[in-house]
Every structure is written in structure tokens, then in C-alpha cells.
Tab-separated table of C-alpha atoms and ligand atoms in Angstrom:
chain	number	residue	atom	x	y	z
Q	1	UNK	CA	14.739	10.636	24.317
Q	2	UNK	CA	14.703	9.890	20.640
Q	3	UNK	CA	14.537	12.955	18.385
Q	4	UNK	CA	11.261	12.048	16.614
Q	5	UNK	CA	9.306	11.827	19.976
Q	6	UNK	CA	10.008	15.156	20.707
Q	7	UNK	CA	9.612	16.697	17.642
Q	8	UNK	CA	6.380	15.283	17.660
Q	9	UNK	CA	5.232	16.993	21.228
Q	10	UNK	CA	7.065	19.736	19.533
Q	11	UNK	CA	5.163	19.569	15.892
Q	12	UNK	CA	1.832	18.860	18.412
Q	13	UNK	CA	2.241	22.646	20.074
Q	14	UNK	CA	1.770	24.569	16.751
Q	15	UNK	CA	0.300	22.209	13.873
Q	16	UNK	CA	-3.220	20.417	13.971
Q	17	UNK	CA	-2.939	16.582	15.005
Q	18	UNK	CA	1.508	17.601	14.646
Q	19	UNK	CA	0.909	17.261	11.003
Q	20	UNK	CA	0.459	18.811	7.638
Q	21	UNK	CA	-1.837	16.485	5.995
Q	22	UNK	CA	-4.090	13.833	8.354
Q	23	UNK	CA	-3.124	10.706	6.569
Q	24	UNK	CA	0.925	11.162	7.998
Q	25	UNK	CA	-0.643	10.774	11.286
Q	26	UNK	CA	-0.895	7.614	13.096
Q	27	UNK	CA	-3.614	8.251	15.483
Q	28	UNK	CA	-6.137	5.042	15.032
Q	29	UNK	CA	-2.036	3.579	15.913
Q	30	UNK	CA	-1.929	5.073	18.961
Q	31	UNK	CA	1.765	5.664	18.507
Q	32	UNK	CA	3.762	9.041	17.463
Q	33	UNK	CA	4.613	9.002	13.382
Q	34	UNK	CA	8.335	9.356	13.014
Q	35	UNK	CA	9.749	12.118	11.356
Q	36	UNK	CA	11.665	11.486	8.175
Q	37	UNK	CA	15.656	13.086	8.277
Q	38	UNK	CA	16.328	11.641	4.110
Q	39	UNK	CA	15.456	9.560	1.583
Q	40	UNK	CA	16.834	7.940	-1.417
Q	41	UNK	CA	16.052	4.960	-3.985
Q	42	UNK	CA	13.532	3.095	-2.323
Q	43	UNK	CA	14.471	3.516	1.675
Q	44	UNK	CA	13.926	6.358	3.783
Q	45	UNK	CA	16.206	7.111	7.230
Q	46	UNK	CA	14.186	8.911	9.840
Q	47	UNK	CA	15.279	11.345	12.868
Q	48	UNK	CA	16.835	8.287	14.979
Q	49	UNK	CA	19.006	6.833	12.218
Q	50	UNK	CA	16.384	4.092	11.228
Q	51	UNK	CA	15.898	3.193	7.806
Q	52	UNK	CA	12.658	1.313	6.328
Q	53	UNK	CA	11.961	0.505	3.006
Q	54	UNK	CA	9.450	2.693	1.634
Q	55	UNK	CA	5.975	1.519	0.206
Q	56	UNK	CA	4.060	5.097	0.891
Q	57	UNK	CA	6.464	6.718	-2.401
Q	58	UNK	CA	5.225	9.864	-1.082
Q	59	UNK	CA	1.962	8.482	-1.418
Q	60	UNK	CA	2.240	8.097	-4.926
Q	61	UNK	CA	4.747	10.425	-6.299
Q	62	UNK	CA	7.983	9.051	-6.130
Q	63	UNK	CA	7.896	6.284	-8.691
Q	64	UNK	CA	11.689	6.530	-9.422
Q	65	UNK	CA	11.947	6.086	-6.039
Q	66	UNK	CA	13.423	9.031	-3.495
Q	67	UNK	CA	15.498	12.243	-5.130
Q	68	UNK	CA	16.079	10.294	-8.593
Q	69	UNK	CA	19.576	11.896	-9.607
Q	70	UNK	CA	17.710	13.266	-13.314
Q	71	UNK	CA	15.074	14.874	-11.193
Q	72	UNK	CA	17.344	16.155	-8.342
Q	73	UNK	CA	19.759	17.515	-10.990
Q	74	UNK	CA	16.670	19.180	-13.445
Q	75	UNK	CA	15.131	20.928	-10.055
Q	76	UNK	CA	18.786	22.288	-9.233
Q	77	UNK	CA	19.445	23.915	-13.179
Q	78	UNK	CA	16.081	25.260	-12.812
Q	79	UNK	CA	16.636	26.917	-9.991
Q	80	UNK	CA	19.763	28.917	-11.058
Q	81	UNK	CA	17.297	30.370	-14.235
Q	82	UNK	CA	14.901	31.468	-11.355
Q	83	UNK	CA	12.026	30.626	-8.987
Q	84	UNK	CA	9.014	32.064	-10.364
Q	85	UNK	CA	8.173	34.366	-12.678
Q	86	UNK	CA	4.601	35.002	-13.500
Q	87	UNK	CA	4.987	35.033	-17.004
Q	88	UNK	CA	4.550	31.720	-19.234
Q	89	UNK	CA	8.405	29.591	-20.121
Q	90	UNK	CA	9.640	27.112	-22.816
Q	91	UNK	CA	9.119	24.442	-19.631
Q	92	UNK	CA	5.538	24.684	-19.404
Q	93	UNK	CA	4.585	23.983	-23.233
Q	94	UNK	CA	6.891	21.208	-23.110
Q	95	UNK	CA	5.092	20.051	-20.231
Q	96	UNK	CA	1.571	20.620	-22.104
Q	97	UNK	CA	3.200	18.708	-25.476
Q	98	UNK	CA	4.271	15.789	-23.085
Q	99	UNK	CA	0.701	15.318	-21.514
Q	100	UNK	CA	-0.926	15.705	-24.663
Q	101	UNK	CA	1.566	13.204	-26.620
Q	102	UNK	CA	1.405	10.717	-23.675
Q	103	UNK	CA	-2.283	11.010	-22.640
Q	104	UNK	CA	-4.132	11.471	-26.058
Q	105	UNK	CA	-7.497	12.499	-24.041
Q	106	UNK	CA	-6.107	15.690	-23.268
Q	107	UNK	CA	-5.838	18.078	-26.204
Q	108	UNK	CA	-5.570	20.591	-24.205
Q	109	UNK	CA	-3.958	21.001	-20.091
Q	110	UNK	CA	-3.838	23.165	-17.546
Q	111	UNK	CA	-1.460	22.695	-14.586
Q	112	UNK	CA	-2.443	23.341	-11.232
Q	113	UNK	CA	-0.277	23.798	-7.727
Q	114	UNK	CA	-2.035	20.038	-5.941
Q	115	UNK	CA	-4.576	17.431	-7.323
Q	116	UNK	CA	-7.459	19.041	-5.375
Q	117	UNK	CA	-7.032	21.910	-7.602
Q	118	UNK	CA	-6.842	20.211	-10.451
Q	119	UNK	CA	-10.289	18.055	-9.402
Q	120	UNK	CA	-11.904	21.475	-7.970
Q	121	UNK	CA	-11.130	22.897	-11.467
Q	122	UNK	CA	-12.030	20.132	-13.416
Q	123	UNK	CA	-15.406	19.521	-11.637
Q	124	UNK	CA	-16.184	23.774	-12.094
Q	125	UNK	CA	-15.611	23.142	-15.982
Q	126	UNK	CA	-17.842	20.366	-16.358
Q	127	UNK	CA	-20.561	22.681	-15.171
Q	128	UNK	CA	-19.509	25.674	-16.642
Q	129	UNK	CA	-19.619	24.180	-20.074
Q	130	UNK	CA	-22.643	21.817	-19.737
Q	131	UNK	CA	-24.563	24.574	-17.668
Q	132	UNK	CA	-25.680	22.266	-15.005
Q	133	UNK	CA	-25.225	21.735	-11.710
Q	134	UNK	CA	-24.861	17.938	-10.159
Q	135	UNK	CA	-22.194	16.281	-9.754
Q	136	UNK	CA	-21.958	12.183	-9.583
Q	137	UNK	CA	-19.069	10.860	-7.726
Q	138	UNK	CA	-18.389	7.213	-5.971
Q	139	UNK	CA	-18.142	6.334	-2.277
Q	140	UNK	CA	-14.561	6.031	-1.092
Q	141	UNK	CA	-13.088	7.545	-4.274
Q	142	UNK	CA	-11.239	10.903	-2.972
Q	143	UNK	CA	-10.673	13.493	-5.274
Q	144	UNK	CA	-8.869	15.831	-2.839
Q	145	UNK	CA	-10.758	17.646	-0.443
Q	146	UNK	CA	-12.294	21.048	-2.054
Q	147	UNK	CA	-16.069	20.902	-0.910
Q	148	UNK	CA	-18.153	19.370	-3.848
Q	149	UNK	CA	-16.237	16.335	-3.439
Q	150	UNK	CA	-15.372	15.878	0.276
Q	151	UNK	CA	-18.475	13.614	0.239
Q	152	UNK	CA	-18.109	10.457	1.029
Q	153	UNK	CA	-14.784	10.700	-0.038
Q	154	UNK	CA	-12.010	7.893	1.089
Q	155	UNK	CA	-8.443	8.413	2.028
Q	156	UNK	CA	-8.052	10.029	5.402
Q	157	UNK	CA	-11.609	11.500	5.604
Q	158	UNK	CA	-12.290	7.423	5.741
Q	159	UNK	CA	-9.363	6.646	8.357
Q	160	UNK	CA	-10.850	9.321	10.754
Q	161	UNK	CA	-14.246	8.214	10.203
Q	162	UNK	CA	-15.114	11.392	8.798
Q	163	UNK	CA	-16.960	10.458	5.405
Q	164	UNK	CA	-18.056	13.965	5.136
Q	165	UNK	CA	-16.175	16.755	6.576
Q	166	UNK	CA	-17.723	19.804	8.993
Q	167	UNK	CA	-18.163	23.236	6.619
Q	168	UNK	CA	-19.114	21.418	4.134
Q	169	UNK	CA	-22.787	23.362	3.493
Q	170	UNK	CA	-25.438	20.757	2.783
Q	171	UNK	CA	-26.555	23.198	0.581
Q	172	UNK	CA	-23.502	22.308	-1.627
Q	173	UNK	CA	-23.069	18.617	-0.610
Q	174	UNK	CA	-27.035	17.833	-2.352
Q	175	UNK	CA	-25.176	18.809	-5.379
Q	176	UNK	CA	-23.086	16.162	-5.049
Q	177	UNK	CA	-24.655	12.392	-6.095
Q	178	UNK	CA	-22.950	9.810	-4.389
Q	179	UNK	CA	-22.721	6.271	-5.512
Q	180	UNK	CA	-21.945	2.966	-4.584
Q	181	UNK	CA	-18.897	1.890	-7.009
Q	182	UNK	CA	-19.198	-1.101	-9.162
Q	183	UNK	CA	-23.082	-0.979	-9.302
Q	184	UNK	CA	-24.544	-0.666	-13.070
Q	185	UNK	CA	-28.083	-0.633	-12.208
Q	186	UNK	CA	-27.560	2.104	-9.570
Q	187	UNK	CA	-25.593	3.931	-12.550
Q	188	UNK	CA	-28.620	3.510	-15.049
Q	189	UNK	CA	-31.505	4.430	-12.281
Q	190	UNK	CA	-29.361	7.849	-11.679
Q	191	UNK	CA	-29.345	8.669	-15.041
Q	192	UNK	CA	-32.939	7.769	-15.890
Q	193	UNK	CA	-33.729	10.267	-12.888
Q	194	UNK	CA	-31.976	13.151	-13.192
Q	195	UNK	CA	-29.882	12.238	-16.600
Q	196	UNK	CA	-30.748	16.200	-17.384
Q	197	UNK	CA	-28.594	17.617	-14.396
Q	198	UNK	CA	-26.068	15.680	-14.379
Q	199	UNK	CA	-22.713	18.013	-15.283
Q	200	UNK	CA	-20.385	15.401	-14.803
Q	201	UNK	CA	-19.454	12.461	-13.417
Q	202	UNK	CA	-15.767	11.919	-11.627
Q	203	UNK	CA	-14.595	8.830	-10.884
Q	204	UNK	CA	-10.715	7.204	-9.778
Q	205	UNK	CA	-11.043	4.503	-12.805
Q	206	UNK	CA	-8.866	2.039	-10.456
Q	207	UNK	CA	-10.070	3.173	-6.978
Q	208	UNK	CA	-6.750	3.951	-4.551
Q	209	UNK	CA	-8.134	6.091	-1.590
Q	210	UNK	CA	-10.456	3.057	0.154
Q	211	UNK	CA	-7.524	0.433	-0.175
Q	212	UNK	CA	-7.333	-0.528	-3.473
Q	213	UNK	CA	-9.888	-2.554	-5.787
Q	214	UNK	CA	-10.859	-2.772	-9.294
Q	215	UNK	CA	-13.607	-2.011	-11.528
Q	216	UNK	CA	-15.733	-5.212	-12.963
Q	217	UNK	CA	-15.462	-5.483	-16.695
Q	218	UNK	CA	-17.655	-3.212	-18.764
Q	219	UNK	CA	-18.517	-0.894	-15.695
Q	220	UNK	CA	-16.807	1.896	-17.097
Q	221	UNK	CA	-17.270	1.151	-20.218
Q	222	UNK	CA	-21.028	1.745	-19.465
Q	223	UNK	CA	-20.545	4.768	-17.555
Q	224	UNK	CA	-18.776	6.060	-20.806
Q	225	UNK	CA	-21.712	5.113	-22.836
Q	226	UNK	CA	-24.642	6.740	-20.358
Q	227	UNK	CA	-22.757	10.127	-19.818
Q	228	UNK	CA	-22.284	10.067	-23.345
Q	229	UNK	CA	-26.292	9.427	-24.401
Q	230	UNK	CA	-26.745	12.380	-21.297
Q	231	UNK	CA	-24.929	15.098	-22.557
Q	232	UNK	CA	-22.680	14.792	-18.961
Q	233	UNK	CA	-18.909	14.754	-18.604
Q	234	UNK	CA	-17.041	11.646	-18.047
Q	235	UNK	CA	-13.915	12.892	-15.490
Q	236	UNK	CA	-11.429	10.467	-14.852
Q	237	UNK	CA	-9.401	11.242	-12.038
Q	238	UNK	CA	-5.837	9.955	-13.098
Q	239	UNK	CA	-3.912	11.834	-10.117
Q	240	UNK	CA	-2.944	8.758	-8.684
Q	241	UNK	CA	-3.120	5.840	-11.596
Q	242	UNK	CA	-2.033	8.427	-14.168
Q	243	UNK	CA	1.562	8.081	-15.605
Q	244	UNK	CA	1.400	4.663	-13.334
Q	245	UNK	CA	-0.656	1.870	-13.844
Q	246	UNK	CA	0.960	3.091	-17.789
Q	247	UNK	CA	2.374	5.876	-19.346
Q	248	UNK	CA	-1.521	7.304	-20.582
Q	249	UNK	CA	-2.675	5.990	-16.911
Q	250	UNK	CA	-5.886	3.588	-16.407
Q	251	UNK	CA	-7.761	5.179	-19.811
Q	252	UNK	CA	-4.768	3.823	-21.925
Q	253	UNK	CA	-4.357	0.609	-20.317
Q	254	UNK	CA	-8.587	-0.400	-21.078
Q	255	UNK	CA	-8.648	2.148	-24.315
Q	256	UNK	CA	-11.582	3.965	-22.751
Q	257	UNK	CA	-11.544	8.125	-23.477
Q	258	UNK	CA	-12.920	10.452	-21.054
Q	259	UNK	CA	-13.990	14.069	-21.651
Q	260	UNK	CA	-11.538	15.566	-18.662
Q	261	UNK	CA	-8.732	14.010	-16.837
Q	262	UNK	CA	-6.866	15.048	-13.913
Q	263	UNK	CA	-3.574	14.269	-12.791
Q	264	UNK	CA	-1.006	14.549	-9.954
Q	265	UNK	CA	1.710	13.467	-7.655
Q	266	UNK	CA	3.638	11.163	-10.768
Q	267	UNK	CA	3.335	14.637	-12.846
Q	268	UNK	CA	5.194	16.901	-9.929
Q	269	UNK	CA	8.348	14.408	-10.000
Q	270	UNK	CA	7.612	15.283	-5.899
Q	271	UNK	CA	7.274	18.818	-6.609
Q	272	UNK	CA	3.923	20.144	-5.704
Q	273	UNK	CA	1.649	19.997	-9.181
Q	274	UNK	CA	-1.746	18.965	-10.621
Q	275	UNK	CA	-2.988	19.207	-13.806
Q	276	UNK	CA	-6.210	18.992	-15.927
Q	277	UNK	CA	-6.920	18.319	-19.553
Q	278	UNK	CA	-9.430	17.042	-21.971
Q	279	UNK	CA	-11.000	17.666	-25.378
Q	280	UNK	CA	-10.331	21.274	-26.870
Q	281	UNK	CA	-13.444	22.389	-26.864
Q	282	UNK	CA	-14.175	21.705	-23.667
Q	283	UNK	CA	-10.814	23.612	-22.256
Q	284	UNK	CA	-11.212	26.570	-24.546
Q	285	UNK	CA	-14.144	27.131	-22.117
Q	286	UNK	CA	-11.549	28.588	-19.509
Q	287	UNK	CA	-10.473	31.726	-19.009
Q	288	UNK	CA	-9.222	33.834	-20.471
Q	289	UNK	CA	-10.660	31.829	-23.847
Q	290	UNK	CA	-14.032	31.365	-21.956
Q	291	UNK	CA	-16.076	32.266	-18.795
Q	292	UNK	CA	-14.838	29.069	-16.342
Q	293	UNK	CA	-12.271	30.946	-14.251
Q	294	UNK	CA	-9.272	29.351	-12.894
Q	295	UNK	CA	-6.388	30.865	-12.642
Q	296	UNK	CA	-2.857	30.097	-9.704
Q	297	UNK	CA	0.278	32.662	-8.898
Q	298	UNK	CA	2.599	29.418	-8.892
Q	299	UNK	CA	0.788	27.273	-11.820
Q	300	UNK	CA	3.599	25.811	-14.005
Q	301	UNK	CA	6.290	27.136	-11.804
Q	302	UNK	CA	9.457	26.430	-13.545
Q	303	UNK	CA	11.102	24.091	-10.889
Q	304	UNK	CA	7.943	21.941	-10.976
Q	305	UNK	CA	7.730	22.118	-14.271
Q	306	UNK	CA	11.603	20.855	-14.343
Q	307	UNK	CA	10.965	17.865	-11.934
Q	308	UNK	CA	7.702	16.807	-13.601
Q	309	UNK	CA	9.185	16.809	-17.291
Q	310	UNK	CA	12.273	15.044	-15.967
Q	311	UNK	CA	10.675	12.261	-14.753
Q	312	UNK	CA	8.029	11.724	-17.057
Q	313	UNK	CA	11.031	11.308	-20.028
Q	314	UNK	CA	12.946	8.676	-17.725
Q	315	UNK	CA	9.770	6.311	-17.232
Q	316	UNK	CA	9.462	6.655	-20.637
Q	317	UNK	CA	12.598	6.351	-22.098
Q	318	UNK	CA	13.349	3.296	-19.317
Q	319	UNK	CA	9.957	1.802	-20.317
Q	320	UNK	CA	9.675	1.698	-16.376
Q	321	UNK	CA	5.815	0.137	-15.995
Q	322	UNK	CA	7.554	-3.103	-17.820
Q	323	UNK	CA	9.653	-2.957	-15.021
Q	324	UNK	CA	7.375	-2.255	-12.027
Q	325	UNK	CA	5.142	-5.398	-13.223
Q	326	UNK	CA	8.069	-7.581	-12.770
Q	327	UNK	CA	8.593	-6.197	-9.164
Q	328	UNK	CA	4.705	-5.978	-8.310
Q	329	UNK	CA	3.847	-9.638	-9.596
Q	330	UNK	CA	6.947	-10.604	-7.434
Q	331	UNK	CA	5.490	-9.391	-4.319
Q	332	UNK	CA	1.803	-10.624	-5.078
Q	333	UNK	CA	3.005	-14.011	-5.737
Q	334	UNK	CA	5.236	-14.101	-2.247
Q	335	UNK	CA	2.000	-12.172	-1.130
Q	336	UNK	CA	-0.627	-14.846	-2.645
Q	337	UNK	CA	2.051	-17.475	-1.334
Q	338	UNK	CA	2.425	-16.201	2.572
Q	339	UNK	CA	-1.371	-16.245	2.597
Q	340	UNK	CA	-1.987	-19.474	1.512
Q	341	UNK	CA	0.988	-21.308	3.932
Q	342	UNK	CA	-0.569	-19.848	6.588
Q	343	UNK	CA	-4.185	-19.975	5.640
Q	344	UNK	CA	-5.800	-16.820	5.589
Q	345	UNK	CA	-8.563	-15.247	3.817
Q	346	UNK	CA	-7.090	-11.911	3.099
Q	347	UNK	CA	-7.947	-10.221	-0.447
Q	348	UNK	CA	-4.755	-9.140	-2.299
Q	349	UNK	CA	-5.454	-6.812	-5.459
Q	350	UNK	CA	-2.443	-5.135	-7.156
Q	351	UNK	CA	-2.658	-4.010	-10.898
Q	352	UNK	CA	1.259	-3.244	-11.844
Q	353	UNK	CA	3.363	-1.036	-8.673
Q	354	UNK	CA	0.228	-0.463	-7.019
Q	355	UNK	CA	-1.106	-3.270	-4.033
Q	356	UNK	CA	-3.641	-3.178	-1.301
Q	357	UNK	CA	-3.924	-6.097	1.420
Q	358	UNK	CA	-7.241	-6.328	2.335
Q	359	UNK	CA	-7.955	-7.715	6.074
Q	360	UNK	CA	-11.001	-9.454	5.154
Q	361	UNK	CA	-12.564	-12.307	3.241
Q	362	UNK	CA	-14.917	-10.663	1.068
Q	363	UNK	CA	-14.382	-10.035	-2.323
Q	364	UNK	CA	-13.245	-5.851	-2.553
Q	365	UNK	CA	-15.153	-4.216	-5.151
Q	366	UNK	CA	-16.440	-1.084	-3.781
Q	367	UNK	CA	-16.263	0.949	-0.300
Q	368	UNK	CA	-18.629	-1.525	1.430
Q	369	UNK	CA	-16.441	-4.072	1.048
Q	370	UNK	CA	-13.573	-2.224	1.568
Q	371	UNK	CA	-14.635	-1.556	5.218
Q	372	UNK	CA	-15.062	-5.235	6.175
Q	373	UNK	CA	-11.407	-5.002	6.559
Q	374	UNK	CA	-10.295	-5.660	10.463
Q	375	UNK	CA	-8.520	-2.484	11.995
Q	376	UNK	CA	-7.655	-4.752	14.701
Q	377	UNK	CA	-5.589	-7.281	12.549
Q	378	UNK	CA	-4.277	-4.321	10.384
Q	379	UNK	CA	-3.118	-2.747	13.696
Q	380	UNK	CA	-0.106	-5.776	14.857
Q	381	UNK	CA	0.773	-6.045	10.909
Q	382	UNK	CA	1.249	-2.441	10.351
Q	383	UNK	CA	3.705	-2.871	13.360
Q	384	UNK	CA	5.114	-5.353	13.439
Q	385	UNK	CA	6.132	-4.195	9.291
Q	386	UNK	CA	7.559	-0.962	10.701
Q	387	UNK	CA	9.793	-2.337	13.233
Q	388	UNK	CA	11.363	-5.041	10.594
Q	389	UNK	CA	12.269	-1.583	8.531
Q	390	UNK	CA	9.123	-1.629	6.230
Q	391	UNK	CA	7.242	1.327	6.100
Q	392	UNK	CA	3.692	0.740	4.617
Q	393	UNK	CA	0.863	3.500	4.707
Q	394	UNK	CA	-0.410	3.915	8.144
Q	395	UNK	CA	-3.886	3.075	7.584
Q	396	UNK	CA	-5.705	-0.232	6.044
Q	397	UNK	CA	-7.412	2.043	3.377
Q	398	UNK	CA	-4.584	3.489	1.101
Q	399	UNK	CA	-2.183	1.684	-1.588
Q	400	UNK	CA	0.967	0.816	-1.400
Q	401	UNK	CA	3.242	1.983	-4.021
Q	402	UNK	CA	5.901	0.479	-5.767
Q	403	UNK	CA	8.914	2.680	-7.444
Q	404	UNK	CA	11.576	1.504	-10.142
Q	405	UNK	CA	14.126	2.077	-6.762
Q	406	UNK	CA	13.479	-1.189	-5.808
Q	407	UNK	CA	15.045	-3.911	-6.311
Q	408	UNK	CA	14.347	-7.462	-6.146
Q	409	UNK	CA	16.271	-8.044	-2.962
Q	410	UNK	CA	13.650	-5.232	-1.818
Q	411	UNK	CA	11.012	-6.805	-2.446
Q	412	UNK	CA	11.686	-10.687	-1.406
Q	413	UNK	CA	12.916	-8.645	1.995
Q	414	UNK	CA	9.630	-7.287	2.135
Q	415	UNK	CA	7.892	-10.358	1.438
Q	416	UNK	CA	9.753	-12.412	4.324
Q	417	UNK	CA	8.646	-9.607	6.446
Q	418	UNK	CA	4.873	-9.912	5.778
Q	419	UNK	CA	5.287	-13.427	6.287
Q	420	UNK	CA	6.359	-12.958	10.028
Q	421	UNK	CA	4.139	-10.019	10.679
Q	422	UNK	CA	0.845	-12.170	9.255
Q	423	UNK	CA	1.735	-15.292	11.214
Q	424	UNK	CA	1.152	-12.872	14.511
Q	425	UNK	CA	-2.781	-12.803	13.550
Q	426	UNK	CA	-2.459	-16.561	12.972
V	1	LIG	C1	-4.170	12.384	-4.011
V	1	LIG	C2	-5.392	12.450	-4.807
V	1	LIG	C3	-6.049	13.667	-5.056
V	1	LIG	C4	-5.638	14.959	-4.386
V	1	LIG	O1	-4.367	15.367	-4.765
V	1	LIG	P1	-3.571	16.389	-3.774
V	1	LIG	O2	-2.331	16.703	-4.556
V	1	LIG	O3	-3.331	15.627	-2.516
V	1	LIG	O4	-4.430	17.563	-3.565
V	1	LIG	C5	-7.123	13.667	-5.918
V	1	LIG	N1	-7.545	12.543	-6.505
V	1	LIG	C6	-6.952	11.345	-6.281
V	1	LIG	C7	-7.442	10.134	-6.998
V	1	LIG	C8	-5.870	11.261	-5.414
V	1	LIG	O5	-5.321	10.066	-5.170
């Protein structure tokens, strides 16, 4: 029997679903994930000996690509200094210098253990400082799964067709506005109704979690403006565009400031890490400065710390996002070009390494839309991908990643592959 088979009855005995986090599984598959043995540059090997070019990048993190030798080599110096120590290092105001400098938002950070702590923080300041209560947040934009925003929330709450999640009170979830993303008016009749509770509102600027779409121009730019003229917080929730789509995340790239930003998976070099950040005044609100408590035994732990600081100076000093344009506009263009030969419809959006294939022929612009996909043509694509070697997220609602580890050969591999595995739905 091959390994990963029965490490997965195995993994099934004593873990939920034989997994750590729902999206690894590939239940709506019906087929047993496989279980991953090593991984470096852009391929992973699993349990059997197969190898598959990676576009999950540990679902965001690994944009170097798998153990990067400056990351692998910071975490391992690090560790002969010492695990942990509960008391503040050099490492950690480096850290806080190199958000600030690269992100110029955030005047002040905080770093968290995951990106749901970093969101669950983030959301507790906005109403610790403006004193209210409700929360505005977008359907199919996930902001990790703490319970103010596991409401209509994408990623694998959406692949399980759980949009809201059991113990979540409904006492909590009224406090939590949900919107249809991409809809102005909807914005402006929310804040012309309840403008004076509104705390905050969170939002994934480039929406990841429900396959991945954009925002039309000026929508954020007005949702800047009306939580401005409301007194509310603008959160942008960066853990997955931030340090990616460029090096001060979606806010740089369309020059739009929020009042908080969160951040993730890029920041953790693959170590687990969050972080939070925004103007001063608004940060100097946590404790011990202010009465917003948040506190972690493991926040800024020094290997983290380590990984995160080593890769954030190699995409910088390699001006990597130059670089993953050139490889993401090579795949959309063999992409566009598969589609077209073989006429059809699909929706392609990519903005630099990140890339969503839509299985429908609507134009993607919010969650609605996002959900005309066909599970039933993403199903023979997803596999027929995996068994030419190309691993792809197991779902037709996340992103794919691209990672500096690939190379062109990578990526005109991949694209031959989608070719074959789309002309099995023609
Ligand atoms: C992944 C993600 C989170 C949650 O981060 P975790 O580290 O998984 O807790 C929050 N927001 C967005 C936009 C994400 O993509």
C-alpha cells in the first residue's frame, strides 16, 4: 500500500477530517490528500516519492519558494542563541523598523503567533479606540477564523459550505455587518444607517479566500473616504497580498492608506507569525500603553523573527515582485491562450504571483460570482493537474501562488499541463 494512504487512515484515527487545518483536506475530491515527505524551490516530493510542482506555496508563505537557503540558514543561527525567551531581542525591533520602513501605514506593529490573531487583535482595537461596537466585513473575504469574523467568511468555511461556523453566538455574529464586495451603493446605505456604530471596517483589498478577483476602480478609494467622514477604521487585511502583490502589499501598489493593517504568512518566512500595525495613535491604545489588551507567550519569538526578517531583505534586495510579474504574466498569457484554442469561457484574474481560474463565464467581482464556478469541471482539472505533477489548491475557491523558485521551464510545464487537463471538460 502506498505510505500516504495509510497515514491518512492513520492521521483519520486521532485528528479531525486527518488534518490540521480543513483546507489540506480533499473531501469535496473524494480522494485521500497526500502527505508531503520535503520540499524545496518550487516542487514538493510526497510520502511515495512523487514530486509536483507547487502552486499552494504553503498557501501563501513561501514566496522564495520551499526552505530558501537565507531563511533555512537564519532559522538554524537563531536557534543556537535560543528558542524563546520571554523577554523582548534586537530581532524583534528590527522586525518592527522593517514593517514600518516597508509598509509606511504602520507606525507602529505588533506581531502575533497566526493571521487570525493578528485580525482578532486588530478588529478588538478598532473598537477599543473608537468605543463602538460593529464591525463591517465582505462576503467571502476570510480574515482567519476567531468569531467576529467567521461570518460569511471564504476559504475553507466556503469549500465545506459552512459560511458561518457552529459556536459562533448570534449574539456576536449581529455585530458583525456583512457585505456584498464591490457594491458602492450598499457601502453608502450602511453608512447612512448606522455610520455611528460602525468601529471598523476590514476588508482583503485584493480578495484571495473566494478564488481570487479584484476590486473595481475607486471602490476602495470610497470606502477610504466614508470611514473617514464616519469616524470608523479602515482595516486592510494584507496577510495574504502583503509583502506580495509589492513590497508595502495592495495599499502601496493603489497609494491608498488605511488606519490598521494586518499581515501574515510572507512575514513568518514559513514560520508561524502575524502581525498588526497602523497609525501611532491608534496602537498606543494597547496594552500596556492603553486599555486594548493583547498580549502572546511566543509573540516575536526569535526563530520567527529570524525567518521573517530574512526573507523580507531577499525580496527586497532581489527586487523579487519584478520578477514574479514576469513569471505570472507568462502563465496568464499560456493561460488566456489554452482558453481561447479550445474555446472556453473561463475567467482568469491574476495581479503579479497570485492567479485564480474561475470555472465560469461570469465576470468575478465579488462572492456571488465567485460561486457560479462549476465544482464539477473543477473536479477532472484539479486531477487530472495532480497526476501530471502539478499541485494546485484543492478547492476552486483559493489562489494559486507563485514563488521566485520557479522558473520559466516551471511555468511553460505547467501551462502544457492545463492545456491537457482543460481539453478533458471540452
Ligand atoms: C490566511 C489568512 C488569514 C488567517 O491567517 P492564519 O495565519 O491562517 O491564521 C487572515 N486573513 C487573510 C486575508 C488570509 O488570507
Amino acid at each position: 500500500m502506498p505510505i500516504s494512504e495509510g497515514l491518512y487512515e492513520r492521521a483519520c484515527r486521532v485528528i479531525p477530517g486527518g488534518v490540521n487545518s480543513p483546507v489540506r483536506a480533499f473531501r469535496r475530491l473524494e480522494r485521500a490528500p497526500f502527505f508531503v515527505e520535503k520540499a524545496q524551490g518550487a516542487h514538493l516530493t510526497d510520502t511515495n516519492g512523487r514530486e509536483y510542482v507547487d502552486y499552494v506555496g504553503t498557501w501563501g508563505p513561501a514566496i522564495l519558494g520551499h526552505a530558501p537557503h537565507v531563511v533555512v540558514q537564519a532559522v538554524q543561527t537563531a536557534a543556537q542563541r535560543g528558542l524563546s525567551f520571554g523577554a523582548p531581542t534586537l530581532q524583534e525591533v528590527e522586525m518592527a523598523e522593517t514593517v514600518c520602513r516597508m509598509v509606511p501605514s504602520i507606525q507602529k506593529v505588533r506581531m502575533t503567533n497566526s493571521g487570525t490573531e493578528a485580525t482578532m487583535s486588530a478588529v478588538r482595537l478598532a473598537r477599543g479606540y473608537t468605543g463602538r461596537s460593529l464591525i463591517v466585513k465582505f462576503a467571502g473575504c476570510y480574515h482567519g477564523h476567531s468569531d467576529s469574523l467567521l461570518v460569511a467568511a471564504g476559504s475553507g468555511a466556503l469549500t465545506h459550505g459552512e459560511p458561518d461556523s457552529a459556536g459562533v453566538p448570534r449574539e456576536l455574529a449581529v455585530l458583525t455587518l456583512v457585505l456584498p464586495f464591490n457594491d458602492t451603493p450598499a457601502l453608502e446605505r450602511a453608512f447612512a444607517q448606522r455610520g455611528s456604530e460602525i468601529a471598523g471596517v476590514i476588508v482583503e483589498p485584493y480578495p484571495g479566500n473566494a478564488g481570487f478577483y479584484l476590486p473595481r476602480p475607486g471602490y476602495l478609494e470610497r470606502m477610504r473616504e466614508l470611514t473617514a467622514t464616519y469616524g470608523a477604521l479602515l482595516i486592510f487585511d494584507e496577510v495574504m497580498t502583503g509583502f506580495r502583490i509589492s513590497s508595502s502589499g495592495v495599499q502601496g501598489k493603489l497609494d491608498i492608506t488605511p488606519d490598521l493593517t494586518t499581515l501574515g504568512k510572507i512575514i513568518g518566512g514559513g514560520l508561524p507569525v502575524g502581525a498588526f500595525g497602523g497609525r501611532r495613535e491608534i496602537m498606543d491604545c494597547i496594552s500596556p500603553l492603553g486599555p486594548v489588551y493583547q498580549a502572546g507567550t511566543l509573540s516575536g519569538n526569535p526563530l520567527a523573527m529570524a525567518a521573517g526578517l530574512a526573507q523580507l531583505r531577499e525580496l527586497e534586495s532581489t527586487c523579487a515582485w519584478d520578477r514574479l510579474e514576469v513569471l505570472g504574466a507568462r502563465l496568464e498569457e499560456g493561460v488566456r491562450a489554452a482558453l481561447h484554442d479550445l474555446n472556453l469561457p473561463f475567467v482568469f484574474k491574476r495581479s503579479g504571483s497570485m492567479f485564480c481560474l474561475h470555472f465560469t463565464s461570469c465576470d468575478v467581482v465579488d462572492l456571488r460570482s465567485a460561486q457560479s464556478a462549476d465544482f464539477a469541471k473543477f473536479k477532472p482539472y484539479f486531477l487530472s493537474l495532480l497526476e501530471q505533477g502539478i499541485f494546485i489548491a484543492p478547492s476552486p475557491y483559493e489562489t494559486g501562488f507563485i514563488s521566485t523558485a520557479h522558473t520559466e521551464e516551471d511555468i511553460d510545464a505547467t501551462v502544457q499541463a492545463m492545456r491537457r487537463a482543460l481539453k478533458l471538460l471540452t
